[in-house]
């Protein structure tokens, strides 16, 4: 069973690192088809980066199904374009944040998220609402580091993340802590070692959820919100190329 | 990997039927340890039946871990005693309703549930709130049949359920329909055939979730709400055996 | 008019203390029928203790109605088994937390709860949601003391509780503070003396609510969720006594 | 113990009818001090009537405490000025809708309200939110009759109300029905007779709640939102008597 | 186009100051008709002051429409009587808090409010709920100063407000700060100068919203909740002048 | 003052029609800079169309500010990419649905939306949640017509929309009805004529809100979620052009 793991940013090294985690947790019979989106920002930091990454991600999903993928995992903690992905995919699509928060809610009554930049905080808080976390999501903390520094400067950044994990346990009374960026995935073992509570990276469980849905016969419903896009003819030629100000 | 499937009611035939579904969907490397709770009501129909089933279910969970189970699935759509189960278990615990509603929310924007008796409706509505479904859960419909009639009178009851599935699609605009009773599990193929939207039985995905959490190293947090019960000495002898009225 | 006061834990001394408070506040014409549940944990500390106490509590409710009780108060701040109690009772049933939070919301715009163990915090937060407190419930604080120490070591424990009451007023801006354990009931006068805001023990008002509902002719509706449990025949003999692993 | 029952509208006949219900359910030791507000609309039908009734109601509350009242019931189902009343009162204040919805939520999992005019529907829906009813409040139905017709034309109006009660039970699956106007109080017996579920008039239970709070020593907190109004000097003379348009 | 700006308190100097801000931001073609309510409290500090101000405010709205006003702004941050105002007005009515919170939610993802007295905090929190701010409203802070001190003692009070603005930015991570009292309007420039984030006074935008609704043809709907008050005959003479105690 | 009106779909005729409405309602001193996005779908029907339209819309916003635009209106009722737009814009950005729902909530207590395709319904319901409509948004109805048919086949489509407007008033008790597609803007007069309640097209009020924010000095906060995108170097060359499957 082929599971498509799409990294919506254009940094191949990050795709490779996430794919290693995915393969380590996928279980027997699962092939991970890891893809880097093309022409997108090098990292996804905020709403505008998300928006610029999604069209290429949709193309990758369509291409992956043509190559036999039966389910998809979006390997970015902002879950960019999750609804649009479900509209173009026939198989199930799982977001990384979605999987991580669902896992957290099954093993802990209260949990916190530790992420990279402050601008990701309200995005993740809104995702917490979307996935119904309610008061279970105690807090989202930003370690205040750029995403790619996780890749290039782990010696400097990991202690900052570890400090936020400790703060979550001590001040929020969090019973588990979620790593809020796909780039933290490679460092789970180190970050989880002394936390005293479960530390959750969503990559492995996202693969398991996607594969589990497909294996039990559950495909994306095409009956309503996630119907395939309608094919449309352009209404007219578009000769105007400059903004139309009158 | 041993997954403990606990049927909180005392009807062995129902355990057997659910176990067949579980084994069909478990995937490679998973052993299903199916257990019928002892001394509990023959079916779980409402709050009082739930309450009377839970202590035996907790004992079964403790016993199953002693025998090597690494995760648990509660095979009743009311998810009775889910929090108490997490407090006594070291491994992750998944409820049937929990798994089914989580699956539904991944493949459809809006979905309905079809259950047995009217008294289950508010219970499932509250579970929808607990799992954060919000407006995604369009409605919970009762086909108005006792739980055990699913087992003993399928010829009479399945058409009633099929009618409620159609009503969900046509009136609620549901994009998927969830079967709201473990006893419907054996009839998924027949009920899903003509529905036009995905029809979801949670048993298979519940096993996948429980196994997926355990396989990715996620155990129930013992740091707060789900800490193991404290061991206590009775404060004093209890000589009074009749209700104490003064 | 007989009001049944059921202590779901098995500590008779605690029943006696709560009954004294109940009788002091019951008003004319009310007889308190105080009962200790049998075979339950000595104190209710968390989800598992709750689950193991409820079946005996349901038996006590049925027995009390046979002896003339017209309404019931569950004398534990976790309100264990409240829905199940309503399903077996003909008369109204009031939980201790329910009464206390309803009282608090009538005399203050914002209030906090002070309880015993940290594991009770999320339980009470969820009850706050159930009773619709919303932002009115500022916070739930745990003094970090076992329940029975309230009974056996008041000299050590009361200052810890008083400190949390002060913290509620100063840091939460709470306009009232609720004592979040039936065992605190006996110490209301001492704890309330210097608080500067109303300090609320729910026992007295719970009795008043239960009696008030009964006196104005309001019985538990048997039309839906709280219908009496259905009588069922076991579906088959249950020869298997060991967990069924295949 | 004197309980002040304030009818915020100026129709004395309505005060008298409500006072009869209150006295019938008050229990031993309770004296009902029934007051009609002065100079207010003859009935409270919508937001503007409410606003014009509240100042006189506040004056009545202050006067009643000067005459020994220890608690207050606002005898109008819109609960007009409830927060303002708490700000001027030392004793507890209970609204009629508040008492009725709290009673309903104790004896039924789901309930509906039947009121008079359509414009009262959103007011009562908002009160349902305020008192935390959530999905328990199935629906608010208007029988489409002016408030005073309950007093002057019961033969015509009661069948319209009875029809809405039946609709609540049959279509909403309501397990109890609340009478959503103080003017229906006198007709409770007739309206409840054939409903098949509990029909709730809040007057009796409101008196019980108000008295119960006072009897257990619970007064309105003066520490925050309900602090007594500050005494202020007018900042300057106000010579302008006509609207100031420049 | 005449826009009616009604100050519900009776302090003319405050009306004048607010009117200056309104005229500065109204834009071409807008005439501000500034009115001070008559016989109301000198400032609105809490629920009781609000209630006592509303009837005169309703009279002013009716009078203003008779003089040609096409829309109304309630110039008090508590938005007292907003629903009642809509019931008596034909044109649109905008509250000051309403306009300010709507503006804040358009230019910032998270924002805080700084107000005067602590008793205003829960009022503004409830307004935040009413206007759907959710988690976007980080916090409401009180500088603990009487409303009229803004007018008479700006040298003493402005530093206290500035401190709360800084606290909002630093501790709440607020991306904008709303001035939570009409009396702060005159000091916007000074308070906003060094804040580092947008500081919002709602007066100007409230005028723009009211005028914008009217200019695009949007009047208050008279079809339901905001229908004009019904005209009623008093049911009977009201000879009783003293409270009626029996 | 230049206001940028961006139509995210690529149909110029639709831009022209919307621009006519905008200019009719803009008021004195406002210049409408109407722009059609380039290379986007001919209409926005569902999540995937939205995602494919947003990057070009962001480019248009940046270009418009370079040409002097001080505020932006997104002329599509799905409000696609609203947060991303705020992240790239210095001036305020208003969505069409946002403006329409805010307008509706100021002049009616309850309102419904009538839109084109069923797949838009959950999108608009979610926007209703985002803008805090709560129960005020009674229902979203789809007339089941493709977006461009509004442009090309008004004779056939307008009666279908008019029927849904009537249904909103009669069955939902809606006090106002919102036109849920920018393409309906040109037909407001005809659709509103016989509705009996206010019918709201958001285009005019959106322009008024955008201009009102800018005129009162309110720019998008750059302090948090809407900070300008960070400039990043691609981490490495991306030689792989085919999906990377191992």
mmCIF file of C-alpha atoms in Angstrom, chain F residues 18-232:
data_model
loop_
_atom_site.group_PDB
_atom_site.id
_atom_site.type_symbol
_atom_site.label_atom_id
_atom_site.label_comp_id
_atom_site.label_asym_id
_atom_site.label_seq_id
_atom_site.Cartn_x
_atom_site.Cartn_y
_atom_site.Cartn_z
ATOM 1 C CA UNK F 18 -19.050 44.034 -9.079
ATOM 2 C CA UNK F 19 -17.099 47.232 -9.715
ATOM 3 C CA UNK F 20 -20.280 48.970 -10.865
ATOM 4 C CA UNK F 21 -21.951 48.118 -7.551
ATOM 5 C CA UNK F 22 -18.883 49.200 -5.638
ATOM 6 C CA UNK F 23 -18.702 52.553 -7.371
ATOM 7 C CA UNK F 24 -22.420 53.137 -6.831
ATOM 8 C CA UNK F 25 -22.008 52.769 -3.060
ATOM 9 C CA UNK F 26 -18.509 54.033 -2.419
ATOM 10 C CA UNK F 27 -19.362 57.576 -1.439
ATOM 11 C CA UNK F 28 -17.457 60.784 -2.137
ATOM 12 C CA UNK F 29 -13.675 60.734 -2.383
ATOM 13 C CA UNK F 30 -13.302 57.005 -3.002
ATOM 14 C CA UNK F 31 -11.710 55.665 -6.178
ATOM 15 C CA UNK F 32 -12.331 51.974 -6.903
ATOM 16 C CA UNK F 33 -9.337 50.166 -8.421
ATOM 17 C CA UNK F 34 -10.997 47.004 -9.774
ATOM 18 C CA UNK F 35 -8.674 44.120 -10.679
ATOM 19 C CA UNK F 36 -9.232 40.655 -12.097
ATOM 20 C CA UNK F 37 -6.824 38.007 -10.843
ATOM 21 C CA UNK F 38 -4.751 36.387 -13.553
ATOM 22 C CA UNK F 39 -4.523 32.703 -14.344
ATOM 23 C CA UNK F 40 -7.069 31.698 -11.737
ATOM 24 C CA UNK F 41 -10.237 29.579 -12.189
ATOM 25 C CA UNK F 42 -13.106 31.305 -14.051
ATOM 26 C CA UNK F 43 -15.204 31.026 -10.898
ATOM 27 C CA UNK F 44 -14.526 30.027 -7.288
ATOM 28 C CA UNK F 45 -16.544 26.933 -6.498
ATOM 29 C CA UNK F 46 -15.183 25.105 -3.496
ATOM 30 C CA UNK F 47 -11.908 24.641 -1.656
ATOM 31 C CA UNK F 48 -9.691 23.698 -4.597
ATOM 32 C CA UNK F 49 -10.728 26.674 -6.721
ATOM 33 C CA UNK F 50 -10.057 28.922 -3.745
ATOM 34 C CA UNK F 51 -6.580 27.518 -3.217
ATOM 35 C CA UNK F 52 -5.675 27.957 -6.877
ATOM 36 C CA UNK F 53 -6.847 31.585 -6.890
ATOM 37 C CA UNK F 54 -5.072 32.888 -3.820
ATOM 38 C CA UNK F 55 -1.435 33.286 -4.966
ATOM 39 C CA UNK F 56 -2.455 35.528 -7.882
ATOM 40 C CA UNK F 57 -4.662 37.488 -5.506
ATOM 41 C CA UNK F 58 -1.719 38.079 -3.172
ATOM 42 C CA UNK F 59 0.323 39.361 -6.110
ATOM 43 C CA UNK F 60 -2.499 41.712 -7.034
ATOM 44 C CA UNK F 61 -2.630 43.091 -3.503
ATOM 45 C CA UNK F 62 1.089 43.814 -3.477
ATOM 46 C CA UNK F 63 0.846 45.439 -6.921
ATOM 47 C CA UNK F 64 -2.138 47.559 -5.890
ATOM 48 C CA UNK F 65 -0.356 48.974 -2.858
ATOM 49 C CA UNK F 66 2.561 49.885 -5.113
ATOM 50 C CA UNK F 67 0.040 51.842 -7.175
ATOM 51 C CA UNK F 68 -1.370 53.668 -4.182
ATOM 52 C CA UNK F 69 -4.222 51.529 -2.903
ATOM 53 C CA UNK F 70 -4.803 52.066 0.819
ATOM 54 C CA UNK F 71 -7.249 49.241 1.473
ATOM 55 C CA UNK F 72 -8.535 46.061 -0.177
ATOM 56 C CA UNK F 73 -11.804 44.231 -0.687
ATOM 57 C CA UNK F 74 -11.810 40.564 -1.723
ATOM 58 C CA UNK F 75 -14.782 40.286 -4.062
ATOM 59 C CA UNK F 76 -15.682 36.641 -3.572
ATOM 60 C CA UNK F 77 -18.132 35.404 -0.947
ATOM 61 C CA UNK F 78 -15.837 32.543 0.158
ATOM 62 C CA UNK F 79 -13.330 35.149 1.424
ATOM 63 C CA UNK F 80 -10.488 33.067 -0.046
ATOM 64 C CA UNK F 81 -7.060 33.721 1.400
ATOM 65 C CA UNK F 82 -8.215 36.477 3.740
ATOM 66 C CA UNK F 83 -5.535 35.798 6.350
ATOM 67 C CA UNK F 84 -2.814 35.493 3.722
ATOM 68 C CA UNK F 85 -3.980 38.760 2.193
ATOM 69 C CA UNK F 86 -3.642 40.469 5.548
ATOM 70 C CA UNK F 87 -0.118 39.097 5.875
ATOM 71 C CA UNK F 88 1.036 40.699 2.603
ATOM 72 C CA UNK F 89 -0.998 43.926 2.841
ATOM 73 C CA UNK F 90 -0.093 47.046 4.808
ATOM 74 C CA UNK F 91 -3.606 48.490 4.493
ATOM 75 C CA UNK F 92 -6.737 46.837 5.849
ATOM 76 C CA UNK F 93 -8.343 43.944 3.920
ATOM 77 C CA UNK F 94 -12.050 43.116 4.026
ATOM 78 C CA UNK F 95 -13.746 40.002 2.706
ATOM 79 C CA UNK F 96 -17.133 40.125 0.997
ATOM 80 C CA UNK F 97 -18.739 37.525 3.229
ATOM 81 C CA UNK F 98 -17.164 39.201 6.250
ATOM 82 C CA UNK F 99 -18.724 42.558 5.366
ATOM 83 C CA UNK F 100 -22.111 41.076 4.557
ATOM 84 C CA UNK F 101 -22.373 39.020 7.750
ATOM 85 C CA UNK F 102 -21.191 41.957 9.859
ATOM 86 C CA UNK F 103 -23.815 44.167 8.235
ATOM 87 C CA UNK F 104 -26.520 41.549 8.747
ATOM 88 C CA UNK F 105 -25.697 41.192 12.429
ATOM 89 C CA UNK F 106 -26.097 44.933 12.965
ATOM 90 C CA UNK F 107 -29.609 45.225 11.506
ATOM 91 C CA UNK F 108 -31.134 41.833 12.316
ATOM 92 C CA UNK F 109 -31.000 39.393 15.184
ATOM 93 C CA UNK F 110 -31.281 36.382 12.873
ATOM 94 C CA UNK F 111 -30.491 36.071 9.178
ATOM 95 C CA UNK F 112 -29.916 33.478 6.462
ATOM 96 C CA UNK F 113 -27.582 33.307 3.476
ATOM 97 C CA UNK F 114 -28.583 32.226 -0.036
ATOM 98 C CA UNK F 115 -25.704 30.985 -2.173
ATOM 99 C CA UNK F 116 -25.103 29.132 -5.447
ATOM 100 C CA UNK F 117 -23.728 25.576 -5.202
ATOM 101 C CA UNK F 118 -24.228 23.130 -2.296
ATOM 102 C CA UNK F 119 -20.475 22.795 -1.888
ATOM 103 C CA UNK F 120 -20.322 26.438 -0.808
ATOM 104 C CA UNK F 121 -22.641 25.800 2.135
ATOM 105 C CA UNK F 122 -20.101 24.361 4.607
ATOM 106 C CA UNK F 123 -17.574 27.002 3.566
ATOM 107 C CA UNK F 124 -20.003 29.785 4.426
ATOM 108 C CA UNK F 125 -21.101 28.038 7.614
ATOM 109 C CA UNK F 126 -17.454 27.970 8.715
ATOM 110 C CA UNK F 127 -17.091 31.655 7.832
ATOM 111 C CA UNK F 128 -20.161 32.326 9.956
ATOM 112 C CA UNK F 129 -18.337 30.688 12.853
ATOM 113 C CA UNK F 130 -15.184 32.645 12.130
ATOM 114 C CA UNK F 131 -17.056 35.948 12.198
ATOM 115 C CA UNK F 132 -18.843 34.940 15.364
ATOM 116 C CA UNK F 133 -22.397 34.741 14.031
ATOM 117 C CA UNK F 134 -23.385 31.870 16.290
ATOM 118 C CA UNK F 135 -27.103 31.198 16.249
ATOM 119 C CA UNK F 136 -27.722 34.504 14.436
ATOM 120 C CA UNK F 137 -26.897 32.731 11.186
ATOM 121 C CA UNK F 138 -30.072 30.630 10.838
ATOM 122 C CA UNK F 139 -29.125 28.710 7.713
ATOM 123 C CA UNK F 140 -27.150 28.762 4.476
ATOM 124 C CA UNK F 141 -29.225 27.711 1.473
ATOM 125 C CA UNK F 142 -27.898 26.707 -1.955
ATOM 126 C CA UNK F 143 -30.010 27.502 -5.016
ATOM 127 C CA UNK F 144 -27.976 24.826 -6.828
ATOM 128 C CA UNK F 145 -26.730 26.921 -9.734
ATOM 129 C CA UNK F 146 -23.170 27.327 -11.053
ATOM 130 C CA UNK F 147 -21.647 30.717 -10.267
ATOM 131 C CA UNK F 148 -21.264 31.836 -13.867
ATOM 132 C CA UNK F 149 -24.928 31.147 -14.643
ATOM 133 C CA UNK F 150 -25.684 34.235 -12.549
ATOM 134 C CA UNK F 151 -23.828 36.155 -15.243
ATOM 135 C CA UNK F 152 -25.021 34.309 -18.316
ATOM 136 C CA UNK F 153 -28.468 33.038 -17.445
ATOM 137 C CA UNK F 154 -30.097 35.478 -15.018
ATOM 138 C CA UNK F 155 -33.570 34.813 -16.371
ATOM 139 C CA UNK F 156 -33.316 31.190 -15.372
ATOM 140 C CA UNK F 157 -31.400 31.617 -12.122
ATOM 141 C CA UNK F 158 -32.946 34.630 -10.389
ATOM 142 C CA UNK F 159 -36.285 32.917 -9.698
ATOM 143 C CA UNK F 160 -34.413 30.052 -8.013
ATOM 144 C CA UNK F 161 -32.638 32.509 -5.763
ATOM 145 C CA UNK F 162 -35.840 34.402 -5.027
ATOM 146 C CA UNK F 163 -37.435 31.139 -3.941
ATOM 147 C CA UNK F 164 -34.646 30.488 -1.429
ATOM 148 C CA UNK F 165 -35.014 34.020 -0.083
ATOM 149 C CA UNK F 166 -38.708 33.403 0.545
ATOM 150 C CA UNK F 167 -37.903 30.079 2.207
ATOM 151 C CA UNK F 168 -35.437 31.844 4.515
ATOM 152 C CA UNK F 169 -38.085 34.291 5.663
ATOM 153 C CA UNK F 170 -40.894 31.780 6.040
ATOM 154 C CA UNK F 171 -39.148 28.703 7.403
ATOM 155 C CA UNK F 172 -36.038 30.061 9.150
ATOM 156 C CA UNK F 173 -37.796 33.141 10.570
ATOM 157 C CA UNK F 174 -34.847 35.090 9.097
ATOM 158 C CA UNK F 175 -35.129 38.815 9.715
ATOM 159 C CA UNK F 176 -32.730 39.586 6.859
ATOM 160 C CA UNK F 177 -31.257 37.610 3.963
ATOM 161 C CA UNK F 178 -27.690 37.837 2.680
ATOM 162 C CA UNK F 179 -26.842 37.260 -0.996
ATOM 163 C CA UNK F 180 -24.032 34.721 -0.785
ATOM 164 C CA UNK F 181 -22.143 35.268 -4.042
ATOM 165 C CA UNK F 182 -20.467 38.308 -5.555
ATOM 166 C CA UNK F 183 -22.225 37.487 -8.795
ATOM 167 C CA UNK F 184 -25.612 38.253 -7.219
ATOM 168 C CA UNK F 185 -24.541 41.810 -6.536
ATOM 169 C CA UNK F 186 -25.835 43.152 -9.856
ATOM 170 C CA UNK F 187 -29.297 41.766 -9.143
ATOM 171 C CA UNK F 188 -29.783 43.154 -5.641
ATOM 172 C CA UNK F 189 -32.557 45.549 -6.550
ATOM 173 C CA UNK F 190 -34.634 42.889 -8.250
ATOM 174 C CA UNK F 191 -34.057 40.267 -5.556
ATOM 175 C CA UNK F 192 -34.740 42.637 -2.702
ATOM 176 C CA UNK F 193 -37.937 44.131 -4.056
ATOM 177 C CA UNK F 194 -40.535 41.738 -2.643
ATOM 178 C CA UNK F 195 -38.626 40.031 0.111
ATOM 179 C CA UNK F 196 -40.343 41.786 3.025
ATOM 180 C CA UNK F 197 -37.050 41.876 4.952
ATOM 181 C CA UNK F 198 -33.733 43.583 4.198
ATOM 182 C CA UNK F 199 -31.784 41.754 1.482
ATOM 183 C CA UNK F 200 -28.073 42.386 1.833
ATOM 184 C CA UNK F 201 -25.358 42.442 -0.790
ATOM 185 C CA UNK F 202 -21.992 42.941 0.875
ATOM 186 C CA UNK F 203 -20.129 44.780 -1.896
ATOM 187 C CA UNK F 204 -21.121 48.313 -0.942
ATOM 188 C CA UNK F 205 -20.625 47.856 2.786
ATOM 189 C CA UNK F 206 -17.294 46.089 2.223
ATOM 190 C CA UNK F 207 -16.017 49.162 0.407
ATOM 191 C CA UNK F 208 -17.354 51.349 3.209
ATOM 192 C CA UNK F 209 -15.637 49.215 5.883
ATOM 193 C CA UNK F 210 -12.313 49.141 4.054
ATOM 194 C CA UNK F 211 -12.401 52.891 3.456
ATOM 195 C CA UNK F 212 -13.610 53.539 7.000
ATOM 196 C CA UNK F 213 -10.728 51.631 8.553
ATOM 197 C CA UNK F 214 -8.189 53.409 6.362
ATOM 198 C CA UNK F 215 -9.762 56.830 6.919
ATOM 199 C CA UNK F 216 -9.630 56.423 10.696
ATOM 200 C CA UNK F 217 -5.980 55.433 10.540
ATOM 201 C CA UNK F 218 -6.324 51.705 11.109
ATOM 202 C CA UNK F 219 -3.774 49.608 9.211
ATOM 203 C CA UNK F 220 -3.175 45.869 9.414
ATOM 204 C CA UNK F 221 -1.071 45.091 12.473
ATOM 205 C CA UNK F 222 2.336 43.753 11.533
ATOM 206 C CA UNK F 223 3.118 42.627 15.057
ATOM 207 C CA UNK F 224 2.092 38.964 14.963
ATOM 208 C CA UNK F 225 -0.013 36.689 12.795
ATOM 209 C CA UNK F 226 -0.106 39.217 9.956
ATOM 210 C CA UNK F 227 3.618 40.081 9.972
ATOM 211 C CA UNK F 228 5.066 40.384 6.468
ATOM 212 C CA UNK F 229 6.368 37.051 5.131
ATOM 213 C CA UNK F 230 9.974 36.346 6.063
ATOM 214 C CA UNK F 231 12.449 36.389 3.193
ATOM 215 C CA UNK F 232 14.189 33.029 2.941
#
